[in-house]
């Protein structure tokens, strides 16, 4: 049985915005009033200290996440390193923390929607606390529904929201600094203890990078992108928070700031006028929605990870038959969020409890790094390691900092957090202890053992995505023909099958609950092995679960250093956003190797029998001829190759007749291709309508091989209009081929690829 692989679809920018979208949310728009009331202008120090504590946690998490990139983030690492006892505490703590945070964001949404927009839209004004609560409940229910039904646009929408917010905040900081803010008494009457306690209040704004860790299994090049995204997602908002507090406390009095439900908007009124305030209100509404959406998704993934490890009942993680989302986990998170809003838990308490649970989590994360470093289990192979000059200083200092902040928090918050921790402990003894799969590695950390690694070797490879049992054998046979033509001893075929899942569902979660699709995937790949044995060709398989099949295939091509990719095509062009199909277009357009697209015709004539090659001057025509020769050689005496060319009537400037021009072109074509005279026949037609003549002639052959004619990125075709027209309008097998994609990248393409790498 093949082990499924999880496709990596997130580049640096996507991972960065996932974390930033949670951190630049209700915190930066709502917390200034709460923080100013507790610590005055010195709350800038609280935000900065919270950023430093988060930076330590981000460094430790970066090593853990690249060493074990699994759904569940911190929960998974603690559970693996310290065992299910602490895993239960952290799992329930993270889920509770994200739920409290979601409620916090939603109340912030209500405050900016009603008191905020109420200044500009009459019917939104005057609703009071009940109106804020109702607005928060409605939006929380709506977001739960959006994720329940698996609306695909949520990921792209979040990127737009984050970039918009960054622009608004930069404008706020720039204009605010230019207005000359004046800071009064820096420390509050309570002194530095109040500043330290405020760190715990504002820490909820720094849990965004944990969202990146819970998505580690989906991040491309995690050794680079994951630590960069985490660190950037901490540093960026830290500087912004300090700046916002500087502008806010220097523009409004502490009393006015503390009494404001929309502090950033009120400050913006002073420095940017009503229009600027309105922009900040709209930004706050978008930010709170974005933050809550990211938290609901992450909570569902933590639930899944706990279920995977038998710490939580698997019933909660079932994937919806129609929407492909973990609807029960999403519903449970949404219901608890609604309850917290409805019973009137204060916005400050919601923020502090979320902070408390994540500080507990990160304290244990730092211990997990040390344990895993010492134990060094086989499954732990981090691409990013904390530099030796910082280890073990970072995890030790991070642990101490987390505990110090926890001890400074209010009694009510410590009591609520303690109840959640005790619940996690009781759950372990009542349910998880006899079911949990993992065991603590603390013993191995005390007495570590060395590990070894293995290496491999390269060879000629043909990648073949397979999805249809009816076409699988023919596609593999054509791939085998290409492999045998290069080196029959070492060449191999790599069969790939991808299960696509929506953004709301963890990749590994879909794998767990999609028994039918997983079984079908296994059947396809098992059949591929049998076919490969018949064809006497080496074969390896990739069973992948991912967001986008095209991106997953490109990743396999890159990882395998493939020389050739061969795909099947139904023979129909799309009239919408894709030319040949959402999977085919990116693969054919970006694969750095030979690419072949096959539309299979009637059985008995698939790359056998009479094979016609369009002999032309295009750069990829010789590639089509090589494919045809490979098919003919594999078919032995069952195939015959014909080079076909069409010329317009009339002599050219050199006085050559159409037939003479055709003969000269075929002679040059044969030289470019490397064919021998015994391997082909030639056929020249003269016609005004070249395309029509080709389509008419194609009916007399079993297989038509044609090279790509596309010459630029602005083309409306992938291979070119002529090859695609032949593929679409003929019943025969059509093979469209091109060589490696070597067109120069635009600056925009280069930037996108750099961010995706």
XYZ file of C-alpha atoms in Angstrom:
757
model
C 0.000 0.000 0.000
C 1.324 3.467 -0.953
C 1.759 6.096 1.750
C -0.158 9.224 0.824
C 1.777 12.471 0.446
C 0.432 15.909 1.321
C 0.846 18.557 -1.353
C 2.582 21.791 -0.394
C 0.557 24.656 -1.848
C 1.556 27.627 0.332
C 4.544 29.824 -0.512
C 6.120 32.421 1.772
C 3.566 35.117 0.959
C 0.581 32.853 1.610
C 2.018 31.560 4.895
C 2.976 35.081 5.969
C -0.509 36.469 5.288
C -2.137 33.557 7.134
C -0.249 34.564 10.289
C -0.500 38.284 9.707
C -4.231 37.998 9.045
C -4.763 36.699 12.578
C -2.339 39.100 14.254
C -3.481 42.288 12.509
C -7.056 41.847 13.576
C -9.127 42.909 16.534
C -5.942 43.340 18.565
C -4.580 46.384 16.814
C -8.025 48.026 16.620
C -9.549 47.148 20.018
C -6.675 46.561 22.445
C -5.284 50.130 22.462
C -8.115 51.220 24.779
C -7.671 48.242 27.137
C -3.868 48.489 27.131
C -3.883 52.270 27.656
C -6.224 51.922 30.622
C -3.912 49.384 32.265
C -0.463 50.735 31.459
C -0.821 54.140 29.777
C 1.898 55.055 27.248
C 4.090 52.336 28.783
C 1.802 49.831 27.071
C 4.196 50.285 24.144
C 6.676 48.337 26.252
C 4.030 45.663 26.881
C 3.469 45.180 23.158
C 7.204 45.141 22.454
C 7.833 42.589 25.221
C 4.974 40.453 23.915
C 6.638 40.542 20.510
C 9.975 39.406 21.961
C 8.328 36.497 23.798
C 6.552 35.550 20.570
C 9.786 35.778 18.606
C 11.385 33.218 20.940
C 8.377 30.936 20.497
C 8.485 31.447 16.709
C 12.129 30.338 16.575
C 11.400 27.178 18.578
C 8.259 26.459 16.550
C 10.173 26.901 13.297
C 12.505 24.060 14.205
C 9.651 21.845 15.375
C 7.431 22.577 12.382
C 10.175 21.834 9.830
C 11.100 18.698 11.753
C 7.558 17.362 11.979
C 5.273 19.336 9.628
C 1.929 17.898 10.688
C -1.546 19.332 11.144
C -2.014 20.498 14.725
C 1.135 22.606 15.151
C 2.169 23.040 18.782
C -0.220 20.348 19.970
C 1.448 17.748 17.768
C 4.974 18.669 18.858
C 4.148 18.654 22.571
C 2.179 15.418 22.260
C 5.040 13.743 20.393
C 7.780 14.994 22.716
C 6.146 15.031 26.143
C 3.421 12.437 25.664
C -0.402 12.428 25.603
C -0.754 13.794 29.146
C 0.672 17.143 28.100
C -0.784 16.633 24.628
C -4.286 16.620 26.108
C -3.565 19.814 28.054
C -2.163 21.650 25.036
C -4.749 20.305 22.583
C -7.717 21.405 24.650
C -5.870 24.607 25.578
C -5.226 25.550 21.953
C -8.795 24.787 20.946
C -10.140 26.836 23.867
C -7.677 29.644 23.168
C -8.705 29.874 19.516
C -12.389 29.784 20.498
C -11.965 32.574 23.073
C -9.961 34.525 20.498
C -12.728 34.085 17.898
C -15.276 35.473 20.364
C -12.912 38.371 21.131
C -12.584 39.189 17.434
C -16.341 39.035 16.918
C -17.102 41.447 19.746
C -14.496 43.782 18.284
C -16.362 43.423 14.991
C -19.620 44.422 16.679
C -18.033 47.468 18.296
C -16.659 48.831 15.062
C -19.755 47.918 13.027
C -22.351 49.623 15.252
C -20.785 52.422 17.356
C -18.211 52.899 14.591
C -20.180 52.858 11.345
C -23.190 54.183 13.271
C -21.563 57.627 13.049
C -21.939 57.469 9.284
C -24.957 55.183 8.763
C -27.934 56.230 10.839
C -29.721 52.907 11.345
C -26.556 51.336 12.803
C -26.394 53.877 15.635
C -27.923 53.625 19.104
C -28.112 49.851 19.459
C -25.987 49.737 22.611
C -24.382 46.621 24.102
C -27.225 44.358 22.978
C -26.734 45.457 19.392
C -22.997 44.773 19.592
C -23.681 41.293 20.956
C -26.263 40.537 18.249
C -23.903 41.722 15.496
C -21.117 39.554 16.926
C -23.438 36.533 17.090
C -24.661 36.990 13.519
C -21.160 37.319 12.064
C -19.827 34.387 14.115
C -22.694 32.228 12.817
C -22.049 33.423 9.263
C -18.333 32.592 9.421
C -19.119 29.177 10.862
C -21.480 28.594 7.947
C -18.942 29.800 5.382
C -16.353 27.324 6.655
C -18.968 24.579 7.069
C -19.917 24.843 3.400
C -16.299 25.185 2.304
C -16.455 28.447 0.355
C -13.198 28.413 -1.648
C -12.832 32.180 -1.928
C -12.022 32.623 1.766
C -8.259 32.094 1.290
C -7.876 34.609 -1.551
C -10.158 37.092 0.216
C -8.006 36.932 3.344
C -4.898 37.888 1.358
C -6.674 40.965 -0.009
C -7.886 41.935 3.468
C -4.415 41.615 4.999
C -2.722 43.721 2.329
C -5.458 46.362 2.664
C -5.002 46.477 6.445
C -1.261 46.864 6.198
C -1.757 49.804 3.862
C -4.262 51.458 6.215
C -2.062 51.019 9.283
C 1.039 52.322 7.509
C -0.956 55.399 6.472
C -2.221 55.790 10.057
C 1.302 55.588 11.458
C 2.774 57.936 8.881
C 0.143 60.660 9.284
C 0.049 60.142 13.045
C 3.791 60.579 13.434
C 3.673 63.679 11.215
C 0.967 65.202 13.431
C 3.435 65.415 16.336
C 1.985 63.196 19.085
C 2.850 64.246 22.650
C 3.450 61.620 25.339
C 2.555 62.627 28.907
C 3.418 60.613 32.018
C 4.942 57.409 30.702
C 4.398 54.914 33.547
C 0.979 54.228 35.096
C 0.428 54.777 38.851
C 0.903 51.031 39.461
C 4.355 51.196 37.860
C 6.169 48.373 36.059
C 3.990 45.543 37.488
C 1.069 46.993 35.508
C 3.222 46.988 32.380
C 4.135 43.335 32.956
C 0.482 42.367 33.566
C -0.541 44.110 30.341
C 1.729 41.771 28.372
C -0.691 38.975 29.207
C -3.665 41.090 28.093
C -2.229 41.976 24.684
C -0.567 38.623 23.975
C -3.668 37.405 22.117
C -2.512 39.586 19.229
C 0.616 37.430 18.836
C -0.901 33.983 18.335
C -1.016 34.370 14.559
C 2.290 32.655 13.856
C 0.872 29.546 15.531
C -1.643 29.447 12.671
C 1.343 29.126 10.309
C 2.621 26.138 12.296
C -0.769 24.386 12.101
C -0.483 24.687 8.298
C 3.146 23.486 8.159
C 2.242 20.378 6.150
C 1.096 22.630 3.276
C 4.054 25.058 3.063
C 6.511 24.803 0.189
C 10.216 24.710 1.005
C 9.500 24.789 4.766
C 13.160 25.096 5.781
C 13.127 28.614 4.326
C 9.532 29.750 4.130
C 8.261 28.570 7.495
C 10.768 30.321 9.808
C 10.783 33.409 7.597
C 6.982 33.570 7.606
C 6.796 33.080 11.367
C 9.458 35.634 12.201
C 8.044 38.161 9.723
C 4.531 37.567 11.085
C 5.834 38.465 14.565
C 8.143 41.373 13.743
C 5.744 43.205 11.402
C 2.785 43.561 13.800
C 5.063 44.143 16.813
C 6.462 47.263 15.193
C 2.968 48.275 14.106
C 1.504 47.791 17.597
C 4.243 49.871 19.209
C 3.681 52.565 16.604
C -0.103 52.524 17.025
C 0.222 52.860 20.811
C 2.707 55.717 20.399
C 0.382 57.617 18.059
C -2.749 56.779 20.086
C -1.447 57.696 23.547
C 0.209 60.795 22.122
C -2.931 62.008 20.357
C -5.773 61.314 22.827
C -5.727 61.500 26.599
C -5.472 58.190 28.417
C -8.988 58.691 29.798
C -10.509 59.300 26.351
C -8.635 56.360 24.887
C -9.689 54.014 27.707
C -13.367 54.948 27.330
C -13.466 54.457 23.551
C -14.923 51.239 22.045
C -13.293 52.222 18.724
C -9.952 53.703 19.834
C -8.062 53.595 16.541
C -10.964 55.239 14.706
C -11.188 57.997 17.304
C -7.458 58.657 16.999
C -7.794 58.635 13.194
C -10.520 61.304 13.480
C -7.966 63.621 15.105
C -5.147 63.040 12.633
C -6.903 61.989 9.399
C -10.360 63.520 9.658
C -13.734 61.772 9.205
C -12.719 60.056 5.967
C -9.618 58.565 7.591
C -11.673 57.426 10.566
C -14.179 55.757 8.251
C -11.348 53.957 6.448
C -10.026 52.654 9.779
C -13.516 51.509 10.813
C -13.964 49.585 7.573
C -10.474 48.144 8.033
C -11.334 47.059 11.577
C -14.510 45.332 10.390
C -12.522 43.431 7.742
C -9.704 42.648 10.181
C -11.924 41.148 12.863
C -13.684 38.959 10.298
C -10.356 37.815 8.837
C -8.959 36.983 12.288
C -12.005 35.016 13.380
C -12.054 33.079 10.105
C -8.407 32.048 10.487
C -8.997 31.019 14.118
C -12.019 28.850 13.271
C -9.988 27.040 10.582
C -7.058 26.475 12.931
C -9.303 25.206 15.727
C -10.762 22.582 13.391
C -7.244 21.432 12.467
C -6.252 21.090 16.121
C -9.386 18.960 16.652
C -8.336 16.749 13.762
C -4.801 16.304 15.092
C -6.165 15.261 18.493
C -8.517 12.782 16.829
C -5.673 11.384 14.748
C -3.740 10.654 17.949
C -6.808 9.100 19.640
C -6.882 11.847 22.284
C -10.206 13.126 20.945
C -13.179 11.149 19.638
C -12.907 10.725 15.879
C -16.616 11.439 15.458
C -15.844 15.151 15.757
C -13.508 15.032 12.742
C -15.779 13.484 10.141
C -15.597 15.150 6.715
C -18.864 16.184 5.065
C -19.817 13.959 2.122
C -20.724 16.903 -0.098
C -18.706 19.892 1.092
C -15.487 17.977 1.978
C -15.088 20.012 5.207
C -14.674 18.893 8.871
C -18.179 20.162 9.540
C -18.574 18.794 13.073
C -15.320 20.328 14.324
C -16.201 23.640 12.657
C -19.728 23.521 14.110
C -18.441 22.771 17.618
C -15.999 25.680 17.456
C -18.729 27.971 16.168
C -21.224 26.930 18.859
C -18.792 27.525 21.731
C -17.841 30.885 20.217
C -21.521 31.845 20.071
C -22.035 30.782 23.691
C -19.083 32.882 24.905
C -20.486 35.919 23.088
C -24.063 35.336 24.255
C -23.294 34.973 27.968
C -21.498 38.309 27.968
C -17.883 37.396 28.753
C -15.978 40.685 28.738
C -13.817 41.482 25.746
C -10.765 41.920 27.975
C -11.332 38.556 29.664
C -11.727 36.834 26.296
C -8.395 38.263 25.167
C -6.598 37.337 28.372
C -7.875 33.737 28.497
C -6.791 33.227 24.881
C -3.387 34.654 25.818
C -3.179 32.439 28.918
C -3.793 29.224 26.987
C -1.225 30.058 24.340
C 1.391 31.050 26.881
C 0.904 27.629 28.521
C 1.247 26.058 25.085
C 4.422 27.937 24.167
C 6.033 27.207 27.522
C 5.644 23.500 26.761
C 6.748 24.022 23.143
C 10.115 25.291 24.363
C 10.508 22.179 26.521
C 9.522 20.031 23.522
C 12.402 21.452 21.461
C 14.930 20.409 24.098
C 13.387 16.947 24.500
C 13.295 16.289 20.738
C 16.843 17.559 20.266
C 18.016 15.169 22.953
C 15.887 12.178 21.955
C 16.407 12.729 18.193
C 13.692 10.260 17.037
C 13.717 8.952 13.464
C 10.725 11.093 12.499
C 12.429 14.289 13.674
C 14.620 15.768 10.947
C 14.215 19.571 11.010
C 15.291 21.449 7.912
C 15.726 24.499 10.143
C 17.573 24.175 13.445
C 18.037 26.844 16.081
C 21.633 28.034 15.539
C 24.063 26.555 18.044
C 24.905 30.001 19.402
C 21.228 30.403 20.437
C 20.552 26.857 21.642
C 19.478 26.114 24.375
C 19.284 29.805 25.338
C 16.180 30.441 23.205
C 13.979 27.617 24.546
C 15.061 28.143 28.164
C 14.558 31.914 28.041
C 11.263 31.456 26.209
C 9.950 29.023 28.835
C 10.888 31.339 31.704
C 9.306 34.348 29.957
C 6.010 32.517 29.380
C 5.790 31.414 33.027
C 6.636 34.924 34.246
C 3.791 36.448 32.213
C 1.322 33.785 33.391
C 2.124 34.622 37.012
C 1.380 38.326 36.372
C -2.116 37.751 34.988
C -5.319 38.428 36.972
C -6.808 35.848 39.319
C -10.011 35.405 37.281
C -8.003 34.674 34.126
C -5.726 32.262 35.968
C -8.844 30.551 37.378
C -10.495 30.127 33.954
C -7.221 28.983 32.403
C -6.643 26.606 35.304
C -10.098 25.066 34.777
C -9.272 24.420 31.113
C -5.925 22.854 32.080
C -7.627 20.665 34.719
C -10.224 19.620 32.134
C -7.403 18.543 29.801
C -5.848 16.506 32.621
C -9.168 14.852 33.538
C -9.867 14.113 29.871
C -6.529 12.342 29.636
C -7.235 10.072 32.616
C -10.896 9.423 31.746
C -10.635 8.983 27.966
C -7.242 9.381 26.323
C -4.800 7.462 28.529
C -5.808 4.010 27.278
C -6.372 5.122 23.676
C -3.605 7.624 22.869
C -1.046 6.453 20.317
C 2.021 8.483 21.292
C 4.366 8.090 24.227
C 6.662 10.551 25.922
C 10.213 10.929 24.582
C 11.543 12.347 27.834
C 13.257 9.031 28.606
C 14.981 9.031 25.224
C 15.995 12.648 25.806
C 17.772 11.625 28.980
C 19.625 8.797 27.189
C 19.712 9.684 23.459
C 20.800 7.289 20.691
C 22.432 8.257 17.363
C 20.517 8.001 14.064
C 21.581 7.342 10.474
C 20.444 8.661 7.097
C 20.296 7.156 3.597
C 20.970 8.497 0.131
C 19.682 7.680 -3.369
C 20.593 8.024 -7.071
C 19.142 9.761 -10.131
C 17.874 8.357 -13.453
C 15.734 9.236 -16.505
C 12.152 9.692 -15.293
C 8.753 10.115 -16.920
C 5.991 11.460 -14.652
C 2.460 10.260 -15.483
C -0.594 11.574 -13.599
C -3.251 8.831 -13.569
C -6.895 9.344 -12.662
C -8.984 7.101 -14.929
C -8.712 3.283 -14.902
C -9.876 3.186 -18.525
C -6.962 5.271 -19.812
C -4.308 4.322 -17.265
C -2.779 1.411 -19.218
C -2.388 3.366 -22.459
C -0.826 6.381 -20.757
C 1.625 4.178 -18.873
C 2.435 2.270 -22.068
C 3.307 5.523 -23.850
C 5.380 6.675 -20.877
C 7.185 3.322 -20.848
C 7.948 3.709 -24.556
C 9.622 7.053 -23.823
C 11.536 5.593 -20.877
C 12.774 2.549 -22.828
C 13.945 4.762 -25.676
C 16.399 6.499 -23.365
C 17.719 3.775 -21.099
C 15.779 0.585 -20.630
C 17.903 -0.477 -17.677
C 17.667 2.565 -15.411
C 14.780 4.651 -16.749
C 11.578 4.618 -14.736
C 8.011 5.853 -14.775
C 6.573 7.803 -11.829
C 2.790 7.413 -11.540
C 0.977 10.180 -9.636
C -2.580 10.434 -8.349
C -3.924 13.491 -6.527
C -6.967 13.807 -4.276
C -8.029 17.473 -4.191
C -9.576 18.899 -0.989
C -10.968 22.354 -0.107
C -9.105 24.979 1.924
C -11.243 24.432 5.034
C -10.174 20.797 5.389
C -6.758 19.752 6.639
C -5.060 17.624 3.973
C -4.369 14.785 6.374
C -7.903 15.053 7.739
C -9.382 14.413 4.307
C -7.039 11.446 3.950
C -8.338 9.963 7.194
C -12.041 10.228 6.419
C -12.143 9.801 2.639
C -12.015 6.012 2.575
C -13.705 5.693 -0.825
C -11.415 8.119 -2.609
C -8.322 6.806 -0.848
C -9.240 3.221 -1.770
C -9.765 4.275 -5.391
C -6.401 6.009 -5.340
C -4.728 2.860 -4.034
C -6.474 0.726 -6.670
C -5.232 3.009 -9.439
C -1.643 2.893 -8.220
C -1.732 -0.850 -7.529
C -2.983 -1.328 -11.076
C -0.146 0.902 -12.310
C 2.366 -1.466 -10.712
C 0.812 -4.462 -12.452
C 0.858 -2.625 -15.769
C 4.498 -1.624 -15.256
C 5.411 -5.260 -14.633
C 3.764 -6.202 -17.943
C 5.635 -3.411 -19.725
C 8.939 -4.332 -18.076
C 9.604 -0.810 -16.830
C 10.594 0.446 -13.393
C 7.786 2.261 -11.602
C 7.351 4.338 -8.457
C 4.144 5.940 -7.259
C 3.056 9.123 -5.478
C -0.331 9.180 -3.726
C -0.943 12.843 -2.928
C -3.622 14.783 -1.072
C -3.536 18.486 -1.971
C -5.354 21.707 -2.746
C -4.434 21.933 -6.418
C -3.591 19.013 -8.690
C -1.585 21.112 -11.143
C 0.691 22.508 -8.429
C 1.127 19.045 -6.895
C 2.215 17.581 -10.251
C 4.707 20.413 -10.752
C 6.131 19.734 -7.295
C 6.604 16.045 -8.155
C 8.321 16.988 -11.424
C 10.718 19.222 -9.511
C 11.368 16.754 -6.688
C 12.008 13.890 -9.112
C 14.060 16.003 -11.541
C 11.794 14.521 -14.206
C 12.796 14.552 -17.869
C 9.297 14.146 -19.275
C 5.700 14.537 -18.090
C 2.853 12.814 -19.940
C -0.788 13.703 -19.238
C -4.155 12.566 -20.531
C -6.724 14.994 -21.981
C -10.433 14.561 -22.672
C -10.196 16.506 -25.923
C -12.306 19.506 -24.951
C -11.210 23.086 -24.491
C -12.689 25.266 -21.746
C -14.449 28.488 -22.602
C -13.729 30.068 -19.228
C -10.625 30.662 -17.129
C -8.731 27.598 -18.336
C -7.783 26.570 -21.850
C -7.365 22.815 -21.579
C -8.194 22.336 -17.900
C -7.281 23.623 -14.455
C -4.770 20.788 -13.964
C -3.298 20.690 -17.479
C -2.716 24.417 -18.054
C -0.182 25.060 -15.249
C 1.672 21.790 -15.865
C 2.047 22.317 -19.596
C 2.799 25.998 -19.120
C 5.453 25.648 -16.398
C 6.940 22.145 -16.440
C 10.735 22.499 -16.918
C 10.924 19.240 -18.900
C 9.436 17.683 -22.030
C 5.634 17.743 -21.826
C 3.217 15.530 -23.731
C -0.567 15.736 -23.765
C -2.485 12.729 -25.056
C -6.081 12.539 -26.195
C -6.817 8.845 -26.625
C -8.819 7.671 -29.614
C -10.441 4.307 -30.309
C -8.786 1.235 -28.844
C -6.385 -0.578 -31.144
C -4.913 2.623 -32.553
C -3.444 4.309 -29.545
C 0.195 5.099 -30.412
C 0.223 2.069 -32.714
C -0.782 1.371 -36.315
C -0.532 4.328 -38.702
C 1.155 7.284 -36.953
C 1.181 10.716 -38.589
C 3.657 13.404 -37.550
C 3.100 17.011 -38.589
C 6.486 17.993 -40.022
C 6.890 21.737 -39.708
C 9.317 24.496 -38.819
C 8.084 25.028 -35.279
C 10.584 24.640 -32.448
C 8.674 21.746 -30.891
C 7.861 19.741 -34.033
C 10.999 17.562 -33.604
C 9.831 16.718 -30.080
C 6.573 15.366 -31.528
C 8.582 13.296 -34.010
C 10.705 11.837 -31.217
C 7.546 10.835 -29.330
C 6.201 9.191 -32.491
C 9.455 7.290 -33.045
C 9.397 6.087 -29.424
C 5.838 4.786 -29.868
C 6.687 3.101 -33.168
C 9.785 1.382 -31.750
C 7.825 0.117 -28.756
C 5.129 -1.266 -31.058
C 7.738 -3.137 -33.185
C 6.159 -4.009 -36.551
C 2.682 -2.894 -35.512
C 3.312 0.802 -36.265
C 4.272 2.846 -39.332
C 5.470 6.448 -39.208
C 4.489 9.118 -41.764
C 5.879 12.665 -41.849
C 3.074 14.891 -43.140
C 3.412 18.422 -44.497
C 0.958 20.809 -46.184
C 2.056 23.591 -48.530
C 0.031 26.397 -50.070
C -0.181 26.352 -53.896
C 2.109 28.480 -56.045
C 5.843 28.975 -56.373
C 7.835 30.849 -53.756
C 10.367 33.644 -54.364
C 13.059 31.060 -55.157
C 10.917 29.421 -57.823
C 10.302 26.255 -55.805
C 7.050 24.419 -56.330
C 4.890 23.485 -53.311
C 6.057 19.883 -53.454
C 9.708 20.904 -53.694
C 9.270 23.188 -50.692
C 7.654 20.334 -48.785
C 10.433 17.888 -49.649
C 13.111 20.378 -48.566
C 11.290 21.068 -45.309
C 10.934 17.355 -44.523
C 14.595 16.743 -45.333
C 15.618 19.494 -42.914
C 13.076 18.247 -40.378
C 14.514 14.710 -40.488
C 17.994 16.096 -39.890
C 16.751 18.078 -36.862
C 14.935 15.066 -35.506
C 17.607 12.415 -36.084
C 15.289 10.016 -37.918
C 16.669 7.462 -40.375
C 15.143 6.885 -43.822
C 13.980 3.407 -42.889
C 11.964 4.754 -39.971
C 9.448 6.891 -41.847
C 7.500 7.652 -45.004
C 6.804 11.194 -46.222
C 3.569 12.711 -47.505
C 3.110 16.196 -48.920
C -0.244 17.824 -49.646
C -0.967 21.102 -51.458
C -4.000 23.057 -50.278
C -5.254 26.600 -49.624
C -6.783 25.564 -46.300
C -3.865 24.081 -44.365
C -5.868 23.337 -41.235
C -8.657 21.697 -43.218
C -6.180 19.549 -45.156
C -4.585 18.344 -41.929
C -7.957 17.487 -40.389
C -8.995 15.604 -43.550
C -5.734 13.668 -43.706
C -5.890 12.808 -40.009
C -8.895 10.570 -40.569
C -6.661 8.085 -42.385
C -4.335 7.558 -39.417
C -4.622 6.018 -35.973
C -2.417 8.517 -34.119
C -1.474 12.126 -34.914
C 1.620 13.654 -33.288
C 1.983 17.430 -33.378
C 4.418 19.847 -31.753
C 3.379 22.928 -29.824
C 3.115 26.103 -31.870
C 2.621 28.554 -28.997
C 5.252 31.280 -29.155
C 4.338 33.704 -26.397
C 2.651 34.063 -23.028
C -0.066 36.259 -24.566
C -1.356 33.368 -26.658
C -4.891 32.242 -25.890
C -3.781 28.645 -26.249
C -1.506 26.394 -24.252
C -0.014 24.356 -27.124
C -1.221 26.647 -29.904
C -4.507 26.905 -31.760
C -3.682 24.340 -34.482
C -2.605 21.437 -32.199
C -5.545 22.028 -29.885
C -7.990 22.220 -32.803
C -6.692 18.891 -34.105
C -7.045 17.376 -30.670
C -10.569 18.686 -30.281
C -11.964 17.940 -33.751
C -10.532 14.520 -34.603
C -11.599 11.157 -33.243
C -8.113 9.668 -33.511
C -5.472 9.567 -30.802
C -3.720 12.937 -30.741
C -0.324 13.474 -29.113
C 0.697 17.109 -28.508
C 4.306 17.621 -27.444
C 6.691 20.361 -26.480
C 10.244 20.553 -25.232
C 11.365 22.051 -21.898
C 9.740 25.379 -21.004
C 12.585 27.828 -21.489
C 10.759 31.092 -22.146
C 12.103 34.063 -20.224
C 10.174 34.912 -17.043
C 8.713 38.347 -16.556
C 9.645 40.276 -13.406
C 6.199 39.499 -11.997
C 6.582 35.753 -12.713
C 10.044 35.755 -11.144
C 8.746 37.417 -7.972
C 5.817 34.992 -7.727
C 8.043 31.949 -8.210
C 10.540 33.277 -5.677
C 7.797 33.696 -3.088
C 6.399 30.237 -3.866
C 9.745 28.483 -3.622
